[in-house]
Short mmCIF file of N, CA, C and O in Angstrom, two decimals:
data_model
loop_
_atom_site.label_atom_id
_atom_site.label_comp_id
_atom_site.label_asym_id
_atom_site.label_seq_id
_atom_site.Cartn_x
_atom_site.Cartn_y
_atom_site.Cartn_z
N UNK S 179 -4.59 -25.34 9.46
CA UNK S 179 -5.58 -23.93 9.14
C UNK S 179 -6.74 -23.96 7.26
O UNK S 179 -6.01 -24.73 6.71
N UNK S 180 -7.60 -23.41 7.58
CA UNK S 180 -8.10 -24.32 5.92
C UNK S 180 -7.62 -22.74 4.70
O UNK S 180 -7.32 -21.67 5.38
N UNK S 181 -7.69 -23.50 4.20
CA UNK S 181 -7.04 -21.84 2.89
C UNK S 181 -8.07 -21.46 2.17
O UNK S 181 -9.03 -22.03 1.63
N UNK S 182 -8.07 -20.68 2.39
CA UNK S 182 -8.71 -19.57 1.84
C UNK S 182 -8.48 -18.30 0.45
O UNK S 182 -8.91 -18.09 -0.02
N UNK S 183 -7.52 -19.04 0.32
CA UNK S 183 -7.07 -18.80 -1.16
C UNK S 183 -5.66 -17.51 -0.79
O UNK S 183 -5.44 -16.85 0.29
N UNK S 184 -5.67 -17.01 -2.11
CA UNK S 184 -4.52 -15.42 -1.49
C UNK S 184 -5.49 -14.49 -2.37
O UNK S 184 -6.41 -14.21 -3.21
N UNK S 185 -5.00 -13.19 -1.47
CA UNK S 185 -5.39 -12.03 -1.58
C UNK S 185 -3.96 -11.25 -2.29
O UNK S 185 -3.26 -10.70 -1.79
N UNK S 186 -4.22 -10.24 -3.15
CA UNK S 186 -3.58 -9.08 -3.78
C UNK S 186 -4.07 -7.92 -3.44
O UNK S 186 -5.23 -7.65 -2.87
N UNK S 187 -2.70 -6.98 -3.24
CA UNK S 187 -2.86 -5.29 -2.93
C UNK S 187 -4.42 -4.94 -4.39
O UNK S 187 -4.66 -4.15 -4.04
N UNK S 188 -4.10 -5.27 -5.20
CA UNK S 188 -5.32 -4.87 -6.29
C UNK S 188 -6.37 -5.46 -5.82
O UNK S 188 -7.19 -4.54 -5.74
N UNK S 189 -6.72 -6.71 -5.37
CA UNK S 189 -8.31 -6.72 -4.72
C UNK S 189 -8.29 -5.93 -3.87
O UNK S 189 -9.66 -5.36 -3.63
N UNK S 190 -7.61 -5.68 -2.80
CA UNK S 190 -7.75 -4.71 -1.50
C UNK S 190 -8.07 -3.07 -2.15
O UNK S 190 -9.14 -2.86 -1.97
N UNK S 191 -7.56 -2.72 -2.94
CA UNK S 191 -7.63 -1.63 -3.89
C UNK S 191 -8.94 -1.37 -4.34
O UNK S 191 -9.56 -0.61 -4.17
N UNK S 192 -9.67 -2.49 -5.18
CA UNK S 192 -10.26 -2.60 -5.98
C UNK S 192 -12.07 -2.46 -4.62
O UNK S 192 -12.61 -1.98 -5.54
N UNK S 193 -12.10 -2.98 -4.05
CA UNK S 193 -13.19 -3.00 -2.70
C UNK S 193 -12.53 -1.71 -2.71
O UNK S 193 -14.16 -1.33 -2.08
N UNK S 194 -11.98 -1.17 -2.26
CA UNK S 194 -11.94 0.08 -1.55
C UNK S 194 -12.38 1.30 -2.87
O UNK S 194 -13.37 2.07 -2.59
N UNK S 195 -12.00 1.14 -3.99
CA UNK S 195 -12.22 1.74 -4.99
C UNK S 195 -13.92 1.81 -5.35
O UNK S 195 -14.66 2.20 -5.82
N UNK S 196 -14.58 0.24 -5.39
CA UNK S 196 -15.73 -0.07 -5.43
C UNK S 196 -17.16 0.53 -4.54
O UNK S 196 -18.02 1.08 -5.05
N UNK S 197 -16.60 0.77 -3.27
CA UNK S 197 -17.03 1.45 -2.06
C UNK S 197 -16.66 3.30 -2.40
O UNK S 197 -18.18 3.86 -2.48
N UNK S 198 -15.89 3.94 -2.08
CA UNK S 198 -15.61 4.76 -2.68
C UNK S 198 -16.65 5.57 -3.66
O UNK S 198 -17.02 6.34 -3.66
N UNK S 199 -16.91 4.64 -4.57
CA UNK S 199 -17.01 4.99 -6.27
C UNK S 199 -19.08 4.83 -6.09
O UNK S 199 -19.40 4.73 -7.20
N UNK S 200 -19.56 4.18 -4.91
CA UNK S 200 -20.67 3.65 -4.95
C UNK S 200 -21.19 2.43 -5.83
O UNK S 200 -22.32 2.39 -5.63
N UNK S 201 -20.28 1.48 -6.16
CA UNK S 201 -20.88 0.35 -6.36
C UNK S 201 -20.79 -0.56 -5.31
O UNK S 201 -21.94 -1.35 -5.62
N UNK S 202 -20.20 -0.66 -4.06
CA UNK S 202 -20.86 -1.18 -2.81
C UNK S 202 -21.51 -0.16 -2.12
O UNK S 202 -21.29 0.94 -2.19
N UNK S 203 -22.33 -0.62 -0.65
CA UNK S 203 -22.55 -0.03 0.14
C UNK S 203 -21.02 -0.21 1.52
O UNK S 203 -20.22 -0.93 1.28
N UNK S 204 -21.71 -0.10 2.67
CA UNK S 204 -20.71 0.20 3.36
C UNK S 204 -20.77 -1.49 4.17
O UNK S 204 -19.38 -1.93 4.32
N UNK S 205 -21.83 -1.93 3.98
CA UNK S 205 -21.88 -3.02 4.89
C UNK S 205 -21.25 -4.32 3.78
O UNK S 205 -20.48 -5.27 4.63
N UNK S 206 -21.64 -4.24 2.56
CA UNK S 206 -20.53 -4.43 1.41
C UNK S 206 -19.60 -4.81 1.45
O UNK S 206 -18.31 -5.82 0.97
N UNK S 207 -19.13 -3.36 1.84
CA UNK S 207 -16.86 -3.03 1.83
C UNK S 207 -16.72 -4.04 3.00
O UNK S 207 -15.44 -4.63 2.96
N UNK S 208 -17.24 -3.66 3.67
CA UNK S 208 -16.73 -4.35 5.34
C UNK S 208 -16.33 -5.88 5.38
O UNK S 208 -15.60 -6.74 5.32
N UNK S 209 -17.96 -6.66 5.11
CA UNK S 209 -17.66 -7.90 4.53
C UNK S 209 -16.88 -8.61 3.29
O UNK S 209 -16.09 -9.03 3.79
N UNK S 210 -16.67 -7.71 2.07
CA UNK S 210 -15.42 -7.93 1.26
C UNK S 210 -14.19 -7.60 1.90
O UNK S 210 -13.12 -8.78 2.03
N UNK S 211 -14.01 -6.87 2.49
CA UNK S 211 -12.65 -6.66 2.78
C UNK S 211 -12.59 -7.94 4.33
O UNK S 211 -11.20 -8.25 4.23
N UNK S 212 -13.30 -7.94 5.30
CA UNK S 212 -12.91 -8.90 6.15
C UNK S 212 -12.78 -10.65 5.87
O UNK S 212 -11.67 -11.00 5.88
N UNK S 213 -13.82 -10.62 4.52
CA UNK S 213 -13.32 -11.53 3.30
C UNK S 213 -11.78 -12.01 2.83
O UNK S 213 -11.16 -12.73 2.94
N UNK S 214 -11.78 -10.94 2.23
CA UNK S 214 -9.98 -10.71 1.98
C UNK S 214 -9.35 -10.94 3.37
O UNK S 214 -8.12 -11.30 2.73
N UNK S 215 -9.04 -10.25 4.56
CA UNK S 215 -8.37 -10.69 5.16
C UNK S 215 -8.48 -11.99 5.89
O UNK S 215 -7.31 -12.48 6.38
N UNK S 216 -9.18 -13.20 5.07
CA UNK S 216 -8.92 -14.47 5.91
C UNK S 216 -7.97 -15.48 4.68
O UNK S 216 -7.20 -15.94 5.06
N UNK S 217 -7.54 -14.78 3.86
CA UNK S 217 -6.52 -14.97 2.45
C UNK S 217 -5.51 -14.97 2.91
O UNK S 217 -5.06 -13.79 3.50
N UNK S 218 -4.51 -15.47 2.44
CA UNK S 218 -2.97 -15.31 2.23
C UNK S 218 -2.95 -14.32 1.86
O UNK S 218 -3.57 -13.81 0.31
N UNK S 219 -1.79 -13.16 1.92
CA UNK S 219 -1.67 -12.22 1.01
C UNK S 219 0.32 -12.36 0.37
O UNK S 219 0.74 -12.98 0.78
N UNK S 220 -0.14 -11.47 -0.90
CA UNK S 220 1.62 -11.19 -1.06
C UNK S 220 2.15 -10.29 -0.98
O UNK S 220 2.42 -9.06 -2.19
N UNK S 221 1.56 -9.62 -0.21
CA UNK S 221 1.65 -8.04 0.46
C UNK S 221 2.98 -7.40 0.65
O UNK S 221 3.40 -8.20 1.79
N UNK S 222 3.93 -7.08 0.45
CA UNK S 222 4.75 -6.11 1.28
C UNK S 222 4.75 -5.63 2.50
O UNK S 222 3.15 -5.29 3.05
N UNK S 223 5.43 -5.06 3.86
CA UNK S 223 5.62 -4.93 4.64
C UNK S 223 4.73 -3.77 4.83
O UNK S 223 4.07 -3.39 5.93
N UNK S 224 4.74 -2.38 4.00
CA UNK S 224 4.28 -1.20 3.94
C UNK S 224 2.62 -1.79 3.48
O UNK S 224 1.46 -1.14 4.74
N UNK S 225 2.37 -2.64 2.28
CA UNK S 225 0.97 -2.47 1.76
C UNK S 225 0.18 -3.31 3.15
O UNK S 225 -0.59 -2.84 3.44
N UNK S 226 1.27 -4.22 4.02
CA UNK S 226 0.48 -5.48 4.67
C UNK S 226 -0.33 -3.94 6.08
O UNK S 226 -0.88 -4.15 6.56
N UNK S 227 0.60 -3.11 6.18
CA UNK S 227 0.40 -1.97 7.28
C UNK S 227 -0.77 -1.29 6.84
O UNK S 227 -2.07 -1.23 7.97
N UNK S 228 -1.37 -0.89 5.40
CA UNK S 228 -2.26 -0.10 5.39
C UNK S 228 -3.37 -1.09 4.92
O UNK S 228 -4.34 -0.19 6.08
N UNK S 229 -3.54 -1.93 4.73
CA UNK S 229 -4.23 -2.49 4.74
C UNK S 229 -4.79 -3.27 6.28
O UNK S 229 -6.36 -3.04 6.41
N UNK S 230 -3.79 -3.69 7.52
CA UNK S 230 -3.94 -3.57 8.29
C UNK S 230 -5.16 -2.34 9.53
O UNK S 230 -6.21 -2.87 9.46
N UNK S 231 -4.47 -1.21 8.61
CA UNK S 231 -5.11 -0.05 9.33
C UNK S 231 -6.60 -0.14 8.32
O UNK S 231 -7.45 0.56 8.74
N UNK S 232 -6.63 -0.03 7.58
CA UNK S 232 -8.42 -0.52 6.50
C UNK S 232 -9.23 -1.31 7.46
O UNK S 232 -9.89 -0.81 7.52
N UNK S 233 -8.43 -2.47 7.76
CA UNK S 233 -9.21 -3.51 8.37
C UNK S 233 -9.64 -3.09 9.98
O UNK S 233 -11.01 -2.89 9.94
N UNK S 234 -9.17 -2.25 10.98
CA UNK S 234 -9.25 -1.32 11.61
C UNK S 234 -10.29 -0.56 11.78
O UNK S 234 -11.15 -0.15 12.41
N UNK S 235 -10.38 0.43 10.94
CA UNK S 235 -11.04 1.37 10.57
C UNK S 235 -12.23 0.62 10.37
O UNK S 235 -13.24 1.20 10.66
N UNK S 236 -12.46 -0.14 9.34
CA UNK S 236 -13.80 -1.16 8.72
C UNK S 236 -14.29 -1.19 10.20
O UNK S 236 -15.82 -1.76 10.46
N UNK S 237 -13.78 -2.22 11.39
CA UNK S 237 -14.20 -2.76 12.64
C UNK S 237 -14.08 -1.48 13.12
O UNK S 237 -15.24 -2.08 14.02
N UNK S 238 -13.73 -0.44 13.44
CA UNK S 238 -14.26 0.27 14.17
C UNK S 238 -15.90 1.14 13.57
O UNK S 238 -16.54 2.33 14.47
N UNK S 239 -15.99 1.19 12.77
CA UNK S 239 -17.44 1.69 11.76
C UNK S 239 -18.62 0.81 12.91
O UNK S 239 -18.47 0.18 13.05
N UNK S 240 -19.68 1.78 12.91
CA UNK S 240 -20.59 2.30 13.41
C UNK S 240 -21.62 2.77 13.40
O UNK S 240 -21.66 3.67 13.77
N UNK S 241 -23.15 2.53 12.64
CA UNK S 241 -23.57 3.30 12.19
C UNK S 241 -24.72 3.68 13.23
O UNK S 241 -25.13 4.80 13.18
N UNK S 242 -24.83 2.92 14.45
CA UNK S 242 -25.76 3.30 15.01
C UNK S 242 -25.44 3.61 16.77
O UNK S 242 -25.79 4.19 17.52
N UNK S 243 -24.18 3.64 17.39
CA UNK S 243 -23.34 3.95 18.19
C UNK S 243 -22.54 4.70 17.97
O UNK S 243 -21.80 4.93 16.77
N UNK S 244 -22.31 5.47 19.17
CA UNK S 244 -21.66 6.65 18.99
C UNK S 244 -20.70 6.57 19.57
O UNK S 244 -20.82 7.13 20.73
N UNK S 245 -19.16 5.92 19.55
CA UNK S 245 -18.55 6.14 20.92
C UNK S 245 -16.68 6.62 21.13
O UNK S 245 -16.76 7.09 19.47
N UNK S 246 -16.30 7.04 21.54
CA UNK S 246 -14.78 7.68 21.08
C UNK S 246 -14.13 7.35 19.64
O UNK S 246 -13.15 7.87 19.32
N UNK S 247 -14.74 5.59 20.36
CA UNK S 247 -13.47 5.45 19.01
C UNK S 247 -14.47 4.74 17.85
O UNK S 247 -13.64 4.10 16.84
N UNK S 248 -15.52 4.64 17.58
CA UNK S 248 -16.28 4.23 16.83
C UNK S 248 -15.92 5.42 15.18
O UNK S 248 -16.22 6.73 15.67
N UNK S 249 -16.17 5.14 14.36
CA UNK S 249 -16.51 5.91 13.30
C UNK S 249 -17.64 6.21 12.53
O UNK S 249 -18.21 4.93 12.03
N UNK S 250 -17.95 6.96 11.94
CA UNK S 250 -19.41 7.00 11.35
C UNK S 250 -18.53 6.92 9.75
O UNK S 250 -17.79 6.68 9.41
N UNK S 251 -19.57 7.21 9.06
CA UNK S 251 -19.42 6.51 7.46
C UNK S 251 -18.59 7.51 6.73
O UNK S 251 -17.92 7.58 6.15
N UNK S 252 -19.12 8.95 7.00
CA UNK S 252 -18.13 10.15 6.18
C UNK S 252 -16.34 9.91 6.76
O UNK S 252 -15.62 10.25 5.52
N UNK S 253 -16.44 9.87 7.85
CA UNK S 253 -14.89 9.52 7.93
C UNK S 253 -14.49 8.03 7.94
O UNK S 253 -13.30 8.33 7.61
N UNK S 254 -15.03 6.68 8.05
CA UNK S 254 -14.95 5.92 7.32
C UNK S 254 -14.24 6.32 5.67
O UNK S 254 -13.42 5.46 5.61
N UNK S 255 -15.59 6.75 4.92
CA UNK S 255 -14.92 7.14 3.51
C UNK S 255 -13.97 7.90 3.13
O UNK S 255 -12.67 7.60 2.65
N UNK S 256 -13.39 8.77 4.58
CA UNK S 256 -11.83 9.57 4.27
C UNK S 256 -10.90 9.04 4.63
O UNK S 256 -9.74 8.70 3.69
N UNK S 257 -11.20 7.82 5.59
CA UNK S 257 -9.67 7.32 5.54
C UNK S 257 -9.35 5.98 4.81
O UNK S 257 -8.59 5.59 4.75
N UNK S 258 -10.25 5.17 3.79
CA UNK S 258 -10.73 4.55 3.11
C UNK S 258 -9.78 5.17 2.07
O UNK S 258 -8.97 4.10 1.26
N UNK S 259 -10.20 6.34 1.47
CA UNK S 259 -9.65 7.39 -0.02
C UNK S 259 -8.30 7.52 0.32
O UNK S 259 -7.24 6.95 -0.68
N UNK S 260 -7.41 7.44 2.36
CA UNK S 260 -5.94 7.44 2.39
C UNK S 260 -5.60 5.97 2.38
O UNK S 260 -4.27 6.16 1.34
N UNK S 261 -6.29 5.08 2.58
CA UNK S 261 -5.43 3.70 2.85
C UNK S 261 -5.44 3.85 1.04
O UNK S 261 -4.14 3.02 0.67
N UNK S 262 -6.48 4.02 -0.02
CA UNK S 262 -6.23 3.54 -1.19
C UNK S 262 -5.02 4.70 -1.51
O UNK S 262 -4.62 3.57 -2.55
N UNK S 263 -5.01 5.71 -1.68
CA UNK S 263 -4.14 6.56 -2.10
C UNK S 263 -2.69 6.38 -1.88
O UNK S 263 -1.60 5.63 -2.01
N UNK S 264 -2.38 5.55 -0.26
CA UNK S 264 -1.02 5.00 0.34
C UNK S 264 -0.71 4.09 -0.44
O UNK S 264 0.60 3.61 -0.45
N UNK S 265 -1.74 3.23 -1.07
CA UNK S 265 -1.38 1.64 -1.18
C UNK S 265 -0.62 1.70 -2.74
O UNK S 265 -0.18 1.42 -3.52
N UNK S 266 -0.93 3.15 -3.52
CA UNK S 266 -0.55 3.32 -4.78
C UNK S 266 -0.88 2.82 -6.02
O UNK S 266 -0.01 2.73 -6.82
N UNK S 267 -2.10 1.93 -6.15
CA UNK S 267 -2.40 0.82 -6.92
C UNK S 267 -3.45 1.66 -7.79
O UNK S 267 -4.20 2.42 -7.75
N UNK S 268 -2.39 2.27 -9.01
CA UNK S 268 -3.14 2.26 -10.72
C UNK S 268 -4.36 2.39 -10.59
O UNK S 268 -4.75 1.46 -10.61
N UNK S 269 -5.42 3.08 -11.51
CA UNK S 269 -7.20 2.45 -11.73
C UNK S 269 -7.02 2.17 -12.39
O UNK S 269 -7.85 0.55 -12.51
N UNK S 270 -6.12 1.68 -13.48
CA UNK S 270 -6.15 0.90 -14.64
C UNK S 270 -5.84 -0.78 -14.03
O UNK S 270 -6.24 -1.67 -14.70
N UNK S 271 -5.16 -0.93 -12.46
CA UNK S 271 -4.60 -2.15 -12.64
C UNK S 271 -6.36 -3.13 -12.04
O UNK S 271 -6.88 -2.51 -11.35
#
């Protein structure tokens, strides 16, 4: 298995915050999140659950198709904000 490095909860929180604060767009957010998911993590069980949910939400985002399971961008932002809050990472981290 290829080694992509390690990712911490702070890195996940940073890319969520960057997107919510407009420093990246939705496509960069998804790409960054999917890239971090390839890395080993040092997350606890609750953090891992939250990050897995964020991954699922990003995967369910689709700007072109509206199906019962797809998310539009406003709904994705709402879910990301909840994930970030649930992670409980301070802004200074």
